[in-house]
CSV table of C-alpha atoms in Angstrom, one decimal:
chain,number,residue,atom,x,y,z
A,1,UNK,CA,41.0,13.9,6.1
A,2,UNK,CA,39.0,13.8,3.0
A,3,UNK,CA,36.3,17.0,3.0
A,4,UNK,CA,33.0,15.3,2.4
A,5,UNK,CA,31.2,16.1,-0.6
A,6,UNK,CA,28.1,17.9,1.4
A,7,UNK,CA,30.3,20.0,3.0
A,8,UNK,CA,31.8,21.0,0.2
A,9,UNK,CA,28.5,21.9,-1.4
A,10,UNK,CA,27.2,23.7,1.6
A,11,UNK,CA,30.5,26.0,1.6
A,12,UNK,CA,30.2,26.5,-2.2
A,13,UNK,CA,26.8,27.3,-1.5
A,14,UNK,CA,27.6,29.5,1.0
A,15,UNK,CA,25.1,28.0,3.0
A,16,UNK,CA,26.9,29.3,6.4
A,17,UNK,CA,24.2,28.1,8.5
A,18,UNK,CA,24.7,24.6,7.4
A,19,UNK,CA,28.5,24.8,7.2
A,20,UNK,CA,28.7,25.9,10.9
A,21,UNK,CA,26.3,23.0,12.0
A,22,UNK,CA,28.1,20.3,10.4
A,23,UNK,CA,31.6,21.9,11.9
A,24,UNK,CA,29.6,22.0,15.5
A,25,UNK,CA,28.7,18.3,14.7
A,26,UNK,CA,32.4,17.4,14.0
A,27,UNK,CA,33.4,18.9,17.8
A,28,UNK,CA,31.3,15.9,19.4
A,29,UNK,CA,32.2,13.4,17.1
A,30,UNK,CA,36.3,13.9,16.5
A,31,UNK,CA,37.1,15.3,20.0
A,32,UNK,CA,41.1,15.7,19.1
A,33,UNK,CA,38.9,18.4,17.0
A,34,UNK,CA,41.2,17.5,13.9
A,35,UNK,CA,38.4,17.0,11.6
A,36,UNK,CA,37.1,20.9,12.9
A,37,UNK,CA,40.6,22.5,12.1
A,38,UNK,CA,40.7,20.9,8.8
A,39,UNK,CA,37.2,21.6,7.9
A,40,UNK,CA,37.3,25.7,9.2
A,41,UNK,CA,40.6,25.6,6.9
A,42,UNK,CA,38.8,24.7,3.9
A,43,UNK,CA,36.0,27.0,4.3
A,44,UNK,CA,37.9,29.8,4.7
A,45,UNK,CA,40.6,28.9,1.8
A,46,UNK,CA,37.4,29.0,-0.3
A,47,UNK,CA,36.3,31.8,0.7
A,48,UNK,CA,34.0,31.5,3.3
A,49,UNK,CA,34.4,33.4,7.0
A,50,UNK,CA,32.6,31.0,9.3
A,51,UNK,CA,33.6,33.5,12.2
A,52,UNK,CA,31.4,36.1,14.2
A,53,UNK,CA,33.4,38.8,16.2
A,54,UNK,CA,33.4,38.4,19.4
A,55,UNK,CA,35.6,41.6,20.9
A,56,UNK,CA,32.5,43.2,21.8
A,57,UNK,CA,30.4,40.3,23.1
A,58,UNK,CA,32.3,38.2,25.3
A,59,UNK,CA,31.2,34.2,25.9
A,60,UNK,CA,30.0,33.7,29.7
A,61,UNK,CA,31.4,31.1,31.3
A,62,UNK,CA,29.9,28.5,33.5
A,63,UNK,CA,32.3,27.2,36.2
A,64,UNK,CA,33.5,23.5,36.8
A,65,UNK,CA,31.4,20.7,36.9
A,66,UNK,CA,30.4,21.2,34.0
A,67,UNK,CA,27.8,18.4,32.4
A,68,UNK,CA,26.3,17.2,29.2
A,69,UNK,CA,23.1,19.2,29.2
A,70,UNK,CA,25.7,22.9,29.7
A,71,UNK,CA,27.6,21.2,26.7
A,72,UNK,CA,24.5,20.8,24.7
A,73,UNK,CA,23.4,24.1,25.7
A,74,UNK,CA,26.7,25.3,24.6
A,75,UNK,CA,26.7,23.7,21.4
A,76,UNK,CA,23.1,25.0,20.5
A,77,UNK,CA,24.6,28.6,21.3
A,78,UNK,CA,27.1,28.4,19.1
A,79,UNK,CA,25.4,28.1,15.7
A,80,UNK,CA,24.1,31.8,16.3
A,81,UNK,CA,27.2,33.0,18.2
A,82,UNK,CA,30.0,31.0,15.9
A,83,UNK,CA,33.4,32.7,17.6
A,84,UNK,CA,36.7,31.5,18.6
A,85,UNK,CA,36.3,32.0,22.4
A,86,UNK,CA,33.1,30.1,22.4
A,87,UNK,CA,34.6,27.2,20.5
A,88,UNK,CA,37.3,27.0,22.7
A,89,UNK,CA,35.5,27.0,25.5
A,90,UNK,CA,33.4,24.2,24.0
A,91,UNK,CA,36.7,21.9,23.5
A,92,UNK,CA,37.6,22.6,27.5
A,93,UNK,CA,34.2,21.2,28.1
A,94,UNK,CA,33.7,18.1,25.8
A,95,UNK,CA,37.1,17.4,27.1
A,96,UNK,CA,36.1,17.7,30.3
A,97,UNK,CA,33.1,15.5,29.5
A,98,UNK,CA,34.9,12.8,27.4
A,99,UNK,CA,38.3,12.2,28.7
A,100,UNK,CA,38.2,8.6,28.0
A,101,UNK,CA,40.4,7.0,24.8
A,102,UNK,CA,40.8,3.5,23.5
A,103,UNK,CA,43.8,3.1,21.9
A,104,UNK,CA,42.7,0.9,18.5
A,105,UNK,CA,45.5,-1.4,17.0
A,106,UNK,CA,45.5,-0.9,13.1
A,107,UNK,CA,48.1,-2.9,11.0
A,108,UNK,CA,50.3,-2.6,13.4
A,109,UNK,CA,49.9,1.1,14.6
A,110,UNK,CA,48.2,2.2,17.4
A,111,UNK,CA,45.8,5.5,17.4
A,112,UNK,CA,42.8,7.1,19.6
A,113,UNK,CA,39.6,7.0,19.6
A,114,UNK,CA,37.2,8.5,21.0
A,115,UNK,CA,34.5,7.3,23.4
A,116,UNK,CA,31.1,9.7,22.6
A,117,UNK,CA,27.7,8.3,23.7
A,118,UNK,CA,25.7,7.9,20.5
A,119,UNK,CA,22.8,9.6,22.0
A,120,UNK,CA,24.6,12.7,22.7
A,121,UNK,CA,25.4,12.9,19.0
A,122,UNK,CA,21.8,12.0,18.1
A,123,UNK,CA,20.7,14.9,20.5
A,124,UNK,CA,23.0,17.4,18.4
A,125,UNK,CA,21.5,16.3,15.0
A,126,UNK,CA,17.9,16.7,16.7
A,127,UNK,CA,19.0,19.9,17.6
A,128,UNK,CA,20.6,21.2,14.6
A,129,UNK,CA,17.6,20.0,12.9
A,130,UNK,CA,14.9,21.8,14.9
A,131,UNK,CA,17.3,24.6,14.5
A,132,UNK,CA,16.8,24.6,10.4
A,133,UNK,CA,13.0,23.7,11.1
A,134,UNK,CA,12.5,27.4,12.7
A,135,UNK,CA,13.9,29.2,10.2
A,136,UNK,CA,11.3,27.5,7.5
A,137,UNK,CA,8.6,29.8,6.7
A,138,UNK,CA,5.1,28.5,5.7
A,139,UNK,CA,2.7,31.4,5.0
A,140,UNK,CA,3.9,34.4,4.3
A,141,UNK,CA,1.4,37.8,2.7
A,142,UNK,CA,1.4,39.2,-0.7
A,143,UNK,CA,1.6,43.5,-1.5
A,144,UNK,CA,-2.5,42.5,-0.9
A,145,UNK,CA,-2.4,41.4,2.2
A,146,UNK,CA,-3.3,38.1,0.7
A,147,UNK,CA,-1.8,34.6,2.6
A,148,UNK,CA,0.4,32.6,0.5
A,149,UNK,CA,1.2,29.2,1.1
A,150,UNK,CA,4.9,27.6,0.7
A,151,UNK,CA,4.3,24.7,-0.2
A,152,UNK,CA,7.3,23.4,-1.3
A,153,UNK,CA,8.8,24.4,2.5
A,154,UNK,CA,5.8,21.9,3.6
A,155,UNK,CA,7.2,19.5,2.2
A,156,UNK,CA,10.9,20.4,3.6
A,157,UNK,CA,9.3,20.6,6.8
A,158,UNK,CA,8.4,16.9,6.5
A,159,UNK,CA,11.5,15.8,5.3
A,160,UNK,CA,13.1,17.2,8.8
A,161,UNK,CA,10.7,16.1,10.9
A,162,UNK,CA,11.2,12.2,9.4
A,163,UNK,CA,14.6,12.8,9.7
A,164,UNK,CA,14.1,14.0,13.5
A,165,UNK,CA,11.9,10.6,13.8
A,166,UNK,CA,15.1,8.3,12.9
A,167,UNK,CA,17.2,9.5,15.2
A,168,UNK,CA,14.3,8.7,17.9
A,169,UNK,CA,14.8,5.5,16.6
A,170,UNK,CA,18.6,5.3,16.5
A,171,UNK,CA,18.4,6.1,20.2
A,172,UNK,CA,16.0,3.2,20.8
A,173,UNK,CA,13.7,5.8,22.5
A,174,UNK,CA,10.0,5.0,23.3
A,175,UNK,CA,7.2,5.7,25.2
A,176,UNK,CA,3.5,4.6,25.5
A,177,UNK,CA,1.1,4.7,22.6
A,178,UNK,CA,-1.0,7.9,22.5
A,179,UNK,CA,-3.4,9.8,19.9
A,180,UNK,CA,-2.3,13.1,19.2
A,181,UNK,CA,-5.1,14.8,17.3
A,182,UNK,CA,-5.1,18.5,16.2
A,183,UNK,CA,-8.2,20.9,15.8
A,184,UNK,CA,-10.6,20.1,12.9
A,185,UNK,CA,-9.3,22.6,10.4
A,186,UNK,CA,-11.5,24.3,7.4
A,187,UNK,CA,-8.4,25.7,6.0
A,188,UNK,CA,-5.5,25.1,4.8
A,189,UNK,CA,-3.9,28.6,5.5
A,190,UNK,CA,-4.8,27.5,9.7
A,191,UNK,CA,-3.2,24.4,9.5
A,192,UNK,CA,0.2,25.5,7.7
A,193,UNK,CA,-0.1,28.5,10.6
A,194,UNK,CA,-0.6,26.0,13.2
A,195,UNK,CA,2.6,23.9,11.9
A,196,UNK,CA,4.3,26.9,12.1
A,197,UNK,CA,3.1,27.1,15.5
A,198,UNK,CA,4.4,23.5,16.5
A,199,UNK,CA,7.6,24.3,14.8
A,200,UNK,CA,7.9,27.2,17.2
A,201,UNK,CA,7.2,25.3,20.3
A,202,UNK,CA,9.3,22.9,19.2
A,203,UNK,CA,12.8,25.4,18.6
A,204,UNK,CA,11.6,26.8,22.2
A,205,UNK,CA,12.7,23.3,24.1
A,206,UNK,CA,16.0,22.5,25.2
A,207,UNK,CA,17.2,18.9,24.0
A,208,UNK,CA,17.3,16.9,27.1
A,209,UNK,CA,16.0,13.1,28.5
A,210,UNK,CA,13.1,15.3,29.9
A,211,UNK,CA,12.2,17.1,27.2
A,212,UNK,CA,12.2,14.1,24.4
A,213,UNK,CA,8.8,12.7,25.1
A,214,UNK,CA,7.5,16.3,23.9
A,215,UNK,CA,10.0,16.7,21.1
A,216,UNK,CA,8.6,13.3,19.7
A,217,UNK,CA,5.0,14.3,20.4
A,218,UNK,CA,5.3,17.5,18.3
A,219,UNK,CA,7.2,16.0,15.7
A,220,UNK,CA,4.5,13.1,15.3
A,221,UNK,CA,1.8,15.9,15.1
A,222,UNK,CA,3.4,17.4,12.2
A,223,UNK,CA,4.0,14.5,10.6
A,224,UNK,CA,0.2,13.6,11.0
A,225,UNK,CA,-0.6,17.4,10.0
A,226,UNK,CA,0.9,16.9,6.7
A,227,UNK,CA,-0.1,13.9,5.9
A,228,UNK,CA,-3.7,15.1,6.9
A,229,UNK,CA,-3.1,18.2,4.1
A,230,UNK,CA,-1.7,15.7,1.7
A,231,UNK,CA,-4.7,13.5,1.9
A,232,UNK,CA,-7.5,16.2,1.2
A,233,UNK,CA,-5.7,17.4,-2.0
């Protein structure tokens, strides 16, 4: 397997937040986990220990049947609590999940692969994307007391939450029209806070069918937030 150039930047980074999301994403999508091995082995051969210590903290184990919203669940927990035992317990469950192969005949030679449902995988990026989105700071106070505003993280924020849109789309997901409409605003120091706010509400939901109406409403009234900023300057 050929590392892919982001990765490679994000471990030479040492952007370990990003490295262990884009390993996380590589469990659902190459479930003989291949890819994962390959990709850890680089990381650390460079330098970088994607590993927390788990001796003292043991992973808590839900029992058989397990479903897709425990795996989801599972995978969310494990870009905070990145250990062994919780990634092996991961692979028992997508396996348990995903037991289905096609065998694919290429020039001659047959190999797996693996069945995922493409929304599953677009629920993970929606997740690992809220995930970034909460750790974005947009006002923070000078040695004054003073409120400054990022700005530049605004306009991160928006890239995210378009990003969060297309995979709304990707998944075919809609739902009736509605106007979203926020408080009328005389500052702009209350409507990065109240951003920040949504952004909040947003890391609080669990990534399920339910819940995906309210992850697009939220996402839509940031997106109209900004672009309401963008417009008065």
């Amino acid at each position: 397997m050929v590392v892919s150039k982001e990765f490679k930047e994000a471990v030479q980074e040492k952007d370990i937040l990003k490295v262990r999301i884009m390993l996380k994403d590589s469990l659902l999508i190459d479930r003989s986990f291949m890819t994962f091995e390959e990709l850890v082995n680089y990381a650390q051969k460079s330098g970088l220990d994607v590993w927390i210590d788990s001796s003292d903290d043991p992973v808590e184990k839900v029992k058989k049947q397990w479903t897709i919203d425990l795996m989801n669940d599972e995978l969310t927990l494990l870009i905070s609590d990145f250990t062994e035992e919780r990634v092996d317990y991961i692979k028992q469950i997508i396996r348990e999940i995903y037991p289905e192969e096609k065998k694919v005949e290429n020039r001659g030679k047959r190999f797996s692969r693996v069945v995922v449902d493409d929304n599953n995988v677009s629920f993970g990026k929606i997740q690992n994307k809220i995930v970034i989105l909460s750790r974005i700071g947009l006002v923070r106070r000078n040695e004054n007391g003073e409120k400054i505003l990022l700005r530049e993280n605004l306009k991160e924020v928006n890239k995210i939450v378009k990003e969060i849109e297309e995979e709304f789309s990707k998944m075919g997901y809609s739902e009736k029209e509605a106007i979203f409409k926020f408080r009328k605003l005389k500052y702009y120091s209350n409507a990065y806070e109240e951003i920040q706010d949504q952004i909040s509400k947003l890391s609080r939901l669990k990534i399920n069918n339910k819940n995906l109406g309210k992850i697009k409403q939220i996402t839509r009234e940031i997106k109209e937030k900004i672009s309401e900023i963008e417009s008065k300057k």
